[in-house]
XYZ file of C-alpha atoms in Angstrom:
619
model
C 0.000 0.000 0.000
C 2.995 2.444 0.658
C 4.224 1.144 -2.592
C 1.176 2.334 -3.690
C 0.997 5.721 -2.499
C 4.567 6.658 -3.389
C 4.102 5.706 -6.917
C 1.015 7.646 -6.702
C 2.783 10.821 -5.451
C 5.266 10.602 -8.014
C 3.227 9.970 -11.216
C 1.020 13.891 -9.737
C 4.663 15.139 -9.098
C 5.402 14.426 -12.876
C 2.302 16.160 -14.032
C 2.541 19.040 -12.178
C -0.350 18.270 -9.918
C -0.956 18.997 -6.244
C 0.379 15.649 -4.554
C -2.454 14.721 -2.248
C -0.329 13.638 0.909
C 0.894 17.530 0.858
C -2.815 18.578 1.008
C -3.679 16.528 4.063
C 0.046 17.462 5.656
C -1.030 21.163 5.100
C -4.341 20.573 6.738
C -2.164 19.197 9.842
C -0.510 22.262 9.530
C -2.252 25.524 9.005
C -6.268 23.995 9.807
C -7.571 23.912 6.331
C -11.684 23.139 6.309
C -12.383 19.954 4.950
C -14.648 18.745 2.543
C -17.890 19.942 3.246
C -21.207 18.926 1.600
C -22.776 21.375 -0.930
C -25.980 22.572 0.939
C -29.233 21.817 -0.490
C -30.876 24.370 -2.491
C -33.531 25.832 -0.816
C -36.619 27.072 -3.641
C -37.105 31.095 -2.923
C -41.511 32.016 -3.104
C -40.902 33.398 -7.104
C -40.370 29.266 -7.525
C -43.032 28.281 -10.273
C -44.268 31.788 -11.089
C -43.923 33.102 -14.817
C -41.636 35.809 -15.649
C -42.675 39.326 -14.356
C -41.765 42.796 -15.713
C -40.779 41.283 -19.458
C -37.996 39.442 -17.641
C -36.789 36.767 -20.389
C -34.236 34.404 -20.427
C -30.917 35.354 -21.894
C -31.820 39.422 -21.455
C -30.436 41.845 -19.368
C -33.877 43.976 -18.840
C -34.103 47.442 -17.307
C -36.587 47.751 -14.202
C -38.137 50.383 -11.882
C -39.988 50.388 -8.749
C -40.820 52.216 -6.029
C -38.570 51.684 -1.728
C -39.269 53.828 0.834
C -40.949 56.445 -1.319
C -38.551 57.207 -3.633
C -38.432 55.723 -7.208
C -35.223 53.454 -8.429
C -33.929 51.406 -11.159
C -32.107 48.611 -11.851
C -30.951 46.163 -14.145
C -31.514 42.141 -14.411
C -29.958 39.802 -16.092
C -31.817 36.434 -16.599
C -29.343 33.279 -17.765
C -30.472 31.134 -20.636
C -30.368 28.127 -18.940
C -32.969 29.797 -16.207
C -36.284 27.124 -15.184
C -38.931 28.554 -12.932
C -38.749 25.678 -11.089
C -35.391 25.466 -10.237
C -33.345 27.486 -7.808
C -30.282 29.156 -8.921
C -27.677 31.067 -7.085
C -28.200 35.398 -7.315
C -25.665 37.626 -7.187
C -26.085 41.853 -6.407
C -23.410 43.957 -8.276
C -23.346 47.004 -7.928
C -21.401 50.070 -9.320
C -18.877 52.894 -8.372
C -19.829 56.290 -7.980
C -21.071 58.250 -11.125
C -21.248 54.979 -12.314
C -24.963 53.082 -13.609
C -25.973 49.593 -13.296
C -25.879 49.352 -17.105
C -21.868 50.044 -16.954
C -21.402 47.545 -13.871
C -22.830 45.169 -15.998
C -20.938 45.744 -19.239
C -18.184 46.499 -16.968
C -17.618 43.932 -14.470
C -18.484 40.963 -16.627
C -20.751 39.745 -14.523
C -23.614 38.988 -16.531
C -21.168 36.911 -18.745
C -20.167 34.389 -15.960
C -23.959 34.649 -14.930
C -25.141 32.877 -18.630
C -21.725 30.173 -18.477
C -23.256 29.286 -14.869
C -26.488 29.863 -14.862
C -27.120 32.275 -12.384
C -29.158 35.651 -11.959
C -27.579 39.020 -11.562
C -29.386 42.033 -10.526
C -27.391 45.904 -11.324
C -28.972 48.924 -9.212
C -28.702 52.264 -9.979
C -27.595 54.763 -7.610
C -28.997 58.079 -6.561
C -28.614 61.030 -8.430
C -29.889 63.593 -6.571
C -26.822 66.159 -6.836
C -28.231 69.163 -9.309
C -24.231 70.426 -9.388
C -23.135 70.883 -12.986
C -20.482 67.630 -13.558
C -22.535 64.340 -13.046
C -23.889 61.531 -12.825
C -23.580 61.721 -9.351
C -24.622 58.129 -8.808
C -23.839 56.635 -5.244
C -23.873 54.666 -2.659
C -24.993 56.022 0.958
C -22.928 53.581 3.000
C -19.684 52.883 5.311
C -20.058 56.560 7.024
C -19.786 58.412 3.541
C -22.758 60.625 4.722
C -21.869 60.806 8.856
C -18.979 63.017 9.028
C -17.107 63.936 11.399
C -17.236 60.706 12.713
C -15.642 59.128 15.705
C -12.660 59.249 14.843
C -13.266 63.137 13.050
C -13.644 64.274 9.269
C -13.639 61.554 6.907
C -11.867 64.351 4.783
C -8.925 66.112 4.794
C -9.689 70.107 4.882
C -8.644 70.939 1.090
C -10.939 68.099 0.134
C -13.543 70.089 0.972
C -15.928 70.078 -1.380
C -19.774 71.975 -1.177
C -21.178 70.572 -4.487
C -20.546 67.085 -3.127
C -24.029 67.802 -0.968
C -27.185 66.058 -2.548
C -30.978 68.079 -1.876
C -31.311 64.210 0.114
C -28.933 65.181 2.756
C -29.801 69.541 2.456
C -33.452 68.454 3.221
C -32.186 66.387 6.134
C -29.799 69.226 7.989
C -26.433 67.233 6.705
C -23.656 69.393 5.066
C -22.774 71.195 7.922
C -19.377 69.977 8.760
C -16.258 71.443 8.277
C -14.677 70.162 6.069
C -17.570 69.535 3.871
C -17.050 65.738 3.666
C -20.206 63.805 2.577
C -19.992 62.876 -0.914
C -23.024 60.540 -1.757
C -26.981 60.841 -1.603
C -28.309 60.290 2.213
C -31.022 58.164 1.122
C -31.015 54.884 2.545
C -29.824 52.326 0.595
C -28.558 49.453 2.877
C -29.835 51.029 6.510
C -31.473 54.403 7.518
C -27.867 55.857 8.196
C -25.644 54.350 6.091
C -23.917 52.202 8.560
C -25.253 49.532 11.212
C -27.660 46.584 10.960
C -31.228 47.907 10.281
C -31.710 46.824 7.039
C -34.463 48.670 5.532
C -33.267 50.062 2.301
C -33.210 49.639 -1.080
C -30.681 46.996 -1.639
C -31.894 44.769 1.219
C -35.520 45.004 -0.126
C -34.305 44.668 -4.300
C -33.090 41.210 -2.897
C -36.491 40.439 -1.175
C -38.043 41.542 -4.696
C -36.244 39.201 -6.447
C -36.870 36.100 -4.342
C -40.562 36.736 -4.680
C -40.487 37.088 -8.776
C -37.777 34.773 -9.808
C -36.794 30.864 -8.402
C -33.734 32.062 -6.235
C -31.726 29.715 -4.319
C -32.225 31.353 -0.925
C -28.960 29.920 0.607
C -26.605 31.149 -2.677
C -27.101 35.393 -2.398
C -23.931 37.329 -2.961
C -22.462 40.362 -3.274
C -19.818 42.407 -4.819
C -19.106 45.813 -6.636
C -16.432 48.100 -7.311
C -14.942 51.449 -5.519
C -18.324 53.502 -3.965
C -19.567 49.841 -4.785
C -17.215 47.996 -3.142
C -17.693 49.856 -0.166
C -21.360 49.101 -0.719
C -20.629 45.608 -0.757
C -18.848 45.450 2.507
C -21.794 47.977 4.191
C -24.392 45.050 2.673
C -22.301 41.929 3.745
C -22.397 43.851 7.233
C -25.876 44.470 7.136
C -27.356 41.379 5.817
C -24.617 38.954 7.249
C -27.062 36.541 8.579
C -28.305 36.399 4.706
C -25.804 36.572 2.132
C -23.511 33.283 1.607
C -20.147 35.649 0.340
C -18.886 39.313 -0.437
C -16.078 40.387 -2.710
C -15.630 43.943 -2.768
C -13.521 45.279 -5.321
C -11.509 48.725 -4.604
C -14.048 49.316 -1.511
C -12.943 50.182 2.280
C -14.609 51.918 5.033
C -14.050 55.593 5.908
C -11.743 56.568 9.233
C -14.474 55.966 12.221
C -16.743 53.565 10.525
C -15.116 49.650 10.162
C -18.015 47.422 10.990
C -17.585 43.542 11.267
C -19.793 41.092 10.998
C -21.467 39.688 13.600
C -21.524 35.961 12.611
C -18.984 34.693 9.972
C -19.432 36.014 6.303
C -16.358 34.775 3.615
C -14.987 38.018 2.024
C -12.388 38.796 -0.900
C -10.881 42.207 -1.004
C -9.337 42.958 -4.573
C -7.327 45.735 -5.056
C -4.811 47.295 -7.153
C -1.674 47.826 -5.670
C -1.240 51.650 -6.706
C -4.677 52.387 -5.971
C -4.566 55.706 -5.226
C -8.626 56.533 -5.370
C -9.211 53.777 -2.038
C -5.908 52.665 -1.266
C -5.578 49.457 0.001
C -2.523 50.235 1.861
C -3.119 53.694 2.759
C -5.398 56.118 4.912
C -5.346 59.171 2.224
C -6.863 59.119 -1.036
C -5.741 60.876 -3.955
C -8.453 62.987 -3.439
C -8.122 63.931 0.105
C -10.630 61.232 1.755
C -9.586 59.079 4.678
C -10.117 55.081 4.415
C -9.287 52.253 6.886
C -6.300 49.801 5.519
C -7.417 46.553 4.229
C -5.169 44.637 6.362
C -6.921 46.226 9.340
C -10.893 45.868 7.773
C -10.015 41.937 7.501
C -8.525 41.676 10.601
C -11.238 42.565 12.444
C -13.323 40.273 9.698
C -11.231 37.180 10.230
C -11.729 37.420 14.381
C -15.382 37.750 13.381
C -14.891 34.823 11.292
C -13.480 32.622 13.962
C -9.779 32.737 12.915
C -6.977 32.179 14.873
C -3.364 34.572 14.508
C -5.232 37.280 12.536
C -1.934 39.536 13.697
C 0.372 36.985 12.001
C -0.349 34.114 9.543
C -0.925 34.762 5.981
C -1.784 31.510 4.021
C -2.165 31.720 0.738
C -5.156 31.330 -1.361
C -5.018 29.826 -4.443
C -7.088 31.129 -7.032
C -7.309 30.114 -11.120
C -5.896 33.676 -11.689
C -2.926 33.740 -9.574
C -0.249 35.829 -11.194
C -2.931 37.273 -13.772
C -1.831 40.766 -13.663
C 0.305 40.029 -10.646
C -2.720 38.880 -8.786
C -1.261 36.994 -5.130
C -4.065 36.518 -2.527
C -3.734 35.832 1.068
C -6.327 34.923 3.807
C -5.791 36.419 7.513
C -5.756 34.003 10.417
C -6.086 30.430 10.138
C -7.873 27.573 11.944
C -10.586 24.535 11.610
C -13.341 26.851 11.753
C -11.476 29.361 10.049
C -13.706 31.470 7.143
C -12.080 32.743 5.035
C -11.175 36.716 5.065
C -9.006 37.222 2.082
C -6.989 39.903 0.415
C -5.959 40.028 -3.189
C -3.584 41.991 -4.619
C -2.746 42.834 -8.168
C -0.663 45.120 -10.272
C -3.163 47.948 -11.160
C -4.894 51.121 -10.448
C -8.603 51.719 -9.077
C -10.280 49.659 -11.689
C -11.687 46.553 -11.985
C -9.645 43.677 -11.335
C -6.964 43.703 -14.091
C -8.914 46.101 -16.085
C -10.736 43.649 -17.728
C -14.395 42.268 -17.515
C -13.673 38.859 -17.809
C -11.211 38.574 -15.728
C -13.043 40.207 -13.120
C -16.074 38.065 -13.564
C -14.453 35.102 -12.948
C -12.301 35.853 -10.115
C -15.152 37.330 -8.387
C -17.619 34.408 -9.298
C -14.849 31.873 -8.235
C -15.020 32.834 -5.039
C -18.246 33.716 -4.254
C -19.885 30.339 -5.812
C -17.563 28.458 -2.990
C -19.772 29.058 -0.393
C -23.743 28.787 1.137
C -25.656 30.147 3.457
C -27.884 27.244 4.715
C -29.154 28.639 7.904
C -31.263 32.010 5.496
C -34.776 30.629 4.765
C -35.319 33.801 2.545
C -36.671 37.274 2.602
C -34.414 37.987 5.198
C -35.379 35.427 7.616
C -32.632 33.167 9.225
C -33.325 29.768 11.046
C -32.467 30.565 14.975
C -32.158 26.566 15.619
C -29.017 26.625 13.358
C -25.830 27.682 14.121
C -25.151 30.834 11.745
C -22.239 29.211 9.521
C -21.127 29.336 6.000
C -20.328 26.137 4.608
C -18.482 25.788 1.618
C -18.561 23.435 -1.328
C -14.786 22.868 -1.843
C -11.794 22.295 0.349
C -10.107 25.686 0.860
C -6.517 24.724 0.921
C -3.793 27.015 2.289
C -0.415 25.547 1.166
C 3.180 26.017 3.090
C 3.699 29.187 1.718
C 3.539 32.668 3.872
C 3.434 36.058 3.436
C 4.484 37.978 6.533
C 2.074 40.500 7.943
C 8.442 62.619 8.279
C 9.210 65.765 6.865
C 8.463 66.813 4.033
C 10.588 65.839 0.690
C 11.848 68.992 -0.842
C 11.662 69.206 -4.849
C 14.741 69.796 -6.512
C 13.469 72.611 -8.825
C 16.550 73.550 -10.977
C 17.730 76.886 -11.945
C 17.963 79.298 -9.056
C 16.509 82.167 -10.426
C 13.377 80.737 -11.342
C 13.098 78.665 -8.079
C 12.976 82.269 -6.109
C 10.328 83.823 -8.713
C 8.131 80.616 -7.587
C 8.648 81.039 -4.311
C 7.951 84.533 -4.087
C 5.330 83.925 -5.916
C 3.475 81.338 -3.397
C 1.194 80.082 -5.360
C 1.649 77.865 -8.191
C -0.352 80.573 -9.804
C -0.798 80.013 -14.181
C 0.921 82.914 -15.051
C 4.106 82.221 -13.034
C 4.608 78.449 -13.632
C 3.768 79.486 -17.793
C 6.512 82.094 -17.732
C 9.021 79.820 -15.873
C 7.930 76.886 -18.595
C 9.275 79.288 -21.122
C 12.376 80.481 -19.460
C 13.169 76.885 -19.036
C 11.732 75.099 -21.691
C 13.379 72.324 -23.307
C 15.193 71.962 -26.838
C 12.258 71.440 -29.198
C 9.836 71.632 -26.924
C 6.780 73.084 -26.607
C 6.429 75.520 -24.076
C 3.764 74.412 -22.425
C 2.917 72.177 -19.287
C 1.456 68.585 -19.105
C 4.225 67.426 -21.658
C 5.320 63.691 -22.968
C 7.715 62.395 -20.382
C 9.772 60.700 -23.065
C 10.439 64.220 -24.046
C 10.994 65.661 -20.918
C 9.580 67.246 -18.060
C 10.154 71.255 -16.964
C 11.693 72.255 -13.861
C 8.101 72.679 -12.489
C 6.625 68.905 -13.044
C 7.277 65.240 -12.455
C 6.749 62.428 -14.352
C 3.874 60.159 -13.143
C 3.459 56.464 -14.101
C -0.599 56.220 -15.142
C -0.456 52.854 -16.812
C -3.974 51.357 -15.607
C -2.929 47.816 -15.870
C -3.628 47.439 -19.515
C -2.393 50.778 -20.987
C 1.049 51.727 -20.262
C 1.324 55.637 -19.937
C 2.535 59.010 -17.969
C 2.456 62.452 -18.135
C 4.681 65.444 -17.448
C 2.598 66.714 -14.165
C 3.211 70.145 -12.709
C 3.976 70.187 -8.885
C 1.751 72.328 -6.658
C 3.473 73.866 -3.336
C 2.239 72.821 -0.310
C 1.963 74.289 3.254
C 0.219 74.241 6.334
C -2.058 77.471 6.111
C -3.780 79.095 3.105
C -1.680 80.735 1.294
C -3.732 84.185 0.930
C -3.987 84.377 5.225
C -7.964 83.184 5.150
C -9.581 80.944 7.056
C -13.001 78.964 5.874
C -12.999 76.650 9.039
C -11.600 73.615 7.355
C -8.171 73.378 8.800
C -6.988 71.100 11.106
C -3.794 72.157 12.895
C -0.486 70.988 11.408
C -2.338 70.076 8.396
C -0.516 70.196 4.642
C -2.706 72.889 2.289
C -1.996 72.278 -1.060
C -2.129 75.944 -3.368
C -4.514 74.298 -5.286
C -8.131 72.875 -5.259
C -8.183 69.054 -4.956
C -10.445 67.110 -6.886
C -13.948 67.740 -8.544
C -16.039 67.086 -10.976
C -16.311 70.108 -13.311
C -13.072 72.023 -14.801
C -12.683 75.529 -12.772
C -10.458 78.194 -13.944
C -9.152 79.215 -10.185
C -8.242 75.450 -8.771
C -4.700 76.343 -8.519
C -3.055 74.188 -11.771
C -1.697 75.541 -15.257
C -3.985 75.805 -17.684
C -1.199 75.439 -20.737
C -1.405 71.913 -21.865
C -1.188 71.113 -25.568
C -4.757 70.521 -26.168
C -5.926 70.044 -29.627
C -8.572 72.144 -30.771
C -12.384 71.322 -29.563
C -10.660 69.640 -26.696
C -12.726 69.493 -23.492
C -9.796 68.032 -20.938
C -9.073 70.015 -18.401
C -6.569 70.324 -15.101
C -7.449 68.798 -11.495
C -5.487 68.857 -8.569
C -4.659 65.095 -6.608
C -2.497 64.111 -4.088
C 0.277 61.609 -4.631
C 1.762 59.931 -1.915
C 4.912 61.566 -1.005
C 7.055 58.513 -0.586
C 6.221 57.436 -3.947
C 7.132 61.244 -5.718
C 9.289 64.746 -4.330
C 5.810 66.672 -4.886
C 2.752 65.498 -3.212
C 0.210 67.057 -5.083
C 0.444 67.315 -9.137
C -1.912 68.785 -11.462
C -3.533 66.227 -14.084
C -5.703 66.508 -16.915
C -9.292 65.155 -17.144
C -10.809 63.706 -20.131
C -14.324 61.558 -20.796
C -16.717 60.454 -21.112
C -15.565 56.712 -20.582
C -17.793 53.497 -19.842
C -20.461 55.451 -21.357
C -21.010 53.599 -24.363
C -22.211 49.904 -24.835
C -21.462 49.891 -28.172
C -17.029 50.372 -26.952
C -15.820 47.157 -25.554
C -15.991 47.142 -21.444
C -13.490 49.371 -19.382
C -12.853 51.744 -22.211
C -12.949 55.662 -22.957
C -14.818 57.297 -25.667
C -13.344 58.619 -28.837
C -13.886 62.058 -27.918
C -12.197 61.412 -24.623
C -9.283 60.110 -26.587
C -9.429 63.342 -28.989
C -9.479 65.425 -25.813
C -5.930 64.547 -25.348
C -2.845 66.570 -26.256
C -1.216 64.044 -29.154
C 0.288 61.061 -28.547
C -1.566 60.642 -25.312
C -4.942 58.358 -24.418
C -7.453 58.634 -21.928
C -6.798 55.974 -19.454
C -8.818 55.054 -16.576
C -8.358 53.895 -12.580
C -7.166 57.415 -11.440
C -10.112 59.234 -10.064
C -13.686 58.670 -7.846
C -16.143 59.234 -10.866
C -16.340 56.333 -13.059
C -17.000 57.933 -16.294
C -14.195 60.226 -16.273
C -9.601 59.430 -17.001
C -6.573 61.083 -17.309
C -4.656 61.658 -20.610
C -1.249 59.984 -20.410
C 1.276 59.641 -23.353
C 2.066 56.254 -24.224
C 4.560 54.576 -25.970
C 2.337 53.558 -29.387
C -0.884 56.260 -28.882
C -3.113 55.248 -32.144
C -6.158 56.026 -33.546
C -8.627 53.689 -32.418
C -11.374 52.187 -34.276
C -14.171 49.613 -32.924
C -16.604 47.614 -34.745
C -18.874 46.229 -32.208
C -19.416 44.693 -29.419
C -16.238 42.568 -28.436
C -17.202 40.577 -25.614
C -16.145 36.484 -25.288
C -19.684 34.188 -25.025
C -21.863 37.377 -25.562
C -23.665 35.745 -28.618
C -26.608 34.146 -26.650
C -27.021 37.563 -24.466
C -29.320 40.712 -25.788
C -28.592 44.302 -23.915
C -31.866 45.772 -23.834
């Protein structure tokens, strides 16, 4: 019989597969779950009822209805292979702010892996009540995006501030009031009455209820997952309705500073991120834009103690996924043990997109996970079974091999000639006039004098380089630096300061081009172009300057007719030449950044290219 074995383990060794005897050795080791039975479906009350609302198989159709008095929309997407009789596993995605459910779903490929595995997929629409010139404003009222200051104070640095970001919802309600002005999305309730907490009474919660009761859901199978404001959505709803979805898998979502929930029985989660995610870092507290946001390591900590793991300070096993090394992607769960869930992090060379920037991709990482696991004890609409333990049980051994991963003052910019280092100073403001008259003082041979150059070129005394390759594109930009300093630089005070703070001489962020936000308004823009400058913070280990000016172009992910993840023509016109419109940089989903890169060609598109779309029909 040992004969037996060893012959066994060398014949897997020789075909590159997983020698069993190391799975069961790692089990000794780290407490992987073993094999668990898949739980039986369990038929939602739409079971046997005919289609309602046109819904048809193989269509993505567009819905609206009416929650808690206000009107919404959303988007469902009905597999082929769909039987009224039959329960099937339904999954919630939702979309990032200024986003639609329409995009999410051309998007995130979600609807793809929903007609290869027969599953439904329902896309809600944010809400849009922001009248402020620069939308959609679509959003997500979740994870203390509406409550600042919180506990822990503003969920915004003070030159975030930003009025328009208030929506009539949360005027009519006495929000807005803070200072800094940090609330960004609608105050409507979409998950609970305040954004945050358990009392789940809004819109998502009941678009779930309204799904069991018209389609043949498999009660026990409900996930979630969405990107960025989405993502953070997804976490808010896999805190809220914990006792009722089987799995989350937030993409690019965190909590603000003062809000990290847990929940309170055990929920599997999958973090993805991009590792220069700069719009929700991962592995920072400061967004590019001047937000605060809890690390990932420390949301899953919390997650995996609340998950009944073991060493959440220390051991890292890895999880294995079907894309590992796609893009760089490396996942790790925190903690470990024999009732271990799983709280997992993924991490992958990119920006704030989509996992690897590419709808597919993204589908099936997401769906990979999330199809692992049930949630036996939900009996539907909400309603849990009290004489069960709440667990999670999962339909395939999660194995966690040897492998681990273990758990100042400001820079100074090195600004060149003397003489025009003192005119900037004494300037002190990185005022348009100034830094265009120092361009042309300084200006390269053969180049243009103008700001928001080709790096490959080179950059003027004024400006950095930045790196905006989006996982797909590779691409940068000359960016001009902006001063910074720890009081306004024109003596006022508006109240939004917090002692010791930096102040950047410009206006971070935004979502409409304004003439007096602080950054040159030279680039080489072709004629008709409508990009235009915006102030962002970049860490400052990662360049001298933390804050560089950028230019904006769109509209991206606005047309079905482009393939998924993709900018618009126009947006690409918008661009000086030789540069794109690339995406993963900023909040609002529809907008980039022009970056030069190294082939920048005109781009033509014939249709739809999206893999297994034949059987599907947008309508």
């Amino acid at each position: 019989q040992f004969r037996r074995r060893r012959r066994s383990f060398l014949a897997r060794m020789a075909l590159g597969l997983r020698p069993r005897c190391l799975v069961l050795l790692s089990a000794s080791l780290v407490g992987v779950w073993s094999q668990a039975p898949v739980a039986t479906a369990r038929k939602s009350v739409g079971c046997g009822k005919a289609h309602a609302g046109g819904l048809a198989n193989g269509k993505s159709q567009t819905r609206t209805g009416t929650f808690n008095g206000i009107e919404r929309s959303w988007r469902v997407f009905v597999p082929s292979s769909y039987d009224p009789n039959k329960p099937v596993p339904l999954v919630l995605s939702i979309h990032g702010w200024g986003g639609s459910g329409q995009e999410d779903e051309r998007d995130g490929g979600l609807s793809l892996v929903a007609e290869k595995h027969g599953f439904v997929a329902l896309f809600p629409d944010g809400m849009d009540d922001n009248d402020s010139w620069g939308g959609p404003w679509n959003g997500w009222n979740v994870v203390g995006s509406t409550l600042s200051p919180g506990p822990q104070g503003p969920t915004c640095a003070g030159w975030a501030n930003s009025p328009t970001y208030c929506y009539e919802s949360c005027q009519s309600a006495g929000r807005c009031n803070d200072k800094p002005q940090c609330q960004w999305t609608s105050c409507v309730p979409d998950v609970t009455p305040t954004g945050i907490g358990t009392e789940a009474t809004g819109f998502l919660p009941q678009l779930l209820d309204l799904a069991e009761r018209e389609l043949c859901v498999d009660v026990t199978r409900e996930y979630v997952t969405g990107q960025s404001n989405g993502g953070m959505a997804t976490y808010q709803v896999g805190v809220s309705l914990a006792h009722r979805v089987a799995a989350i898998a937030p993409v690019a979502g965190s909590f603000h500073i003062g809000f990290v929930q847990v929940p309170k029985v055990p929920l599997p989660v999958m973090d993805i991120h991009g590792d220069r995610d700069r719009t929700v870092p991962g592995n920072d507290t400061t967004a590019n834009n001047g937000w605060y946001y809890v690390k990932t390591g420390e949301i899953l900590k919390g997650w995996a103690v609340s998950n009944g793991c073991s060493g959440v300070d220390t051991a890292r096993p890895v999880y294995r996924t079907a894309l590992d090394r796609v893009s760089g992607l490396s996942c790790v769960a925190h903690g470990r043990g024999s009732k271990c869930i799983p709280a997992v992090a993924c991490s992958y060379s990119g920006v704030h997109t989509y996992f690897a920037n590419d709808a597919a991709k993204n589908g099936k990482l997401v769906w990979e996970f999330l199809s692992r696991f049930s949630r036996p004890t939900h009996l539907g609409l909400g309603v849990s079974d009290s004489s069960r333990p709440p667990a999670t049980t999962v339909s395939e051994p999660w194995e966690a091999p040897f492998a681990e991963v273990g758990a100042g003052d400001e820079a100074k910019a090195g600004v060149g000639v003397a003489e025009v280092t003192a005119l900037a100073v004494a300037a002190g403001v990185a005022d348009t006039a100034t830094m265009a008259a120092a361009a042309e003082a300084t200006a390269l041979p053969g180049q243009r004098h103008r700001h928001y150059g080709d790096p490959a070129v080179g950059c003027h005394w004024d400006e950095e380089a930045l790196d905006l390759s989006d996982g797909v594109t590779s691409g940068g930009i000359c960016a001009p630096k902006i001063r910074v300093s720890h009081h306004w630089a024109n003596g006022t005070d508006d109240n939004t300061s917090v002692a010791g703070e930096e102040r950047p001489h410009c206006l971070v962020g935004g979502r409409f081009p304004r003439e007096d936000n602080g950054c040159p308004a030279d680039a080489p823009l072709p004629e008709g172009s409508e990009a235009w400058p915006m102030c962002l913070r970049f860490h400052p280990e990662e360049k001298v300057s933390a804050f560089h000016c950028l230019l904006v172009c769109g509209p991206c992910r606005d047309d079905p007719l482009l393939p998924p993840n993709s900018c618009s023509a126009k947006a690409h016109g918008s661009c000086p030449t030789g540069a794109r419109c690339v995406l993963g940089h900023l909040r609002a989903m529809n907008q980039g950044v022009c970056a030069y890169t190294p082939k920048a060609t005109a781009i033509t598109f014939d249709g739809p290219n999206i893999e297994e779309s034949q059987a599907l029909q947008f309508v």
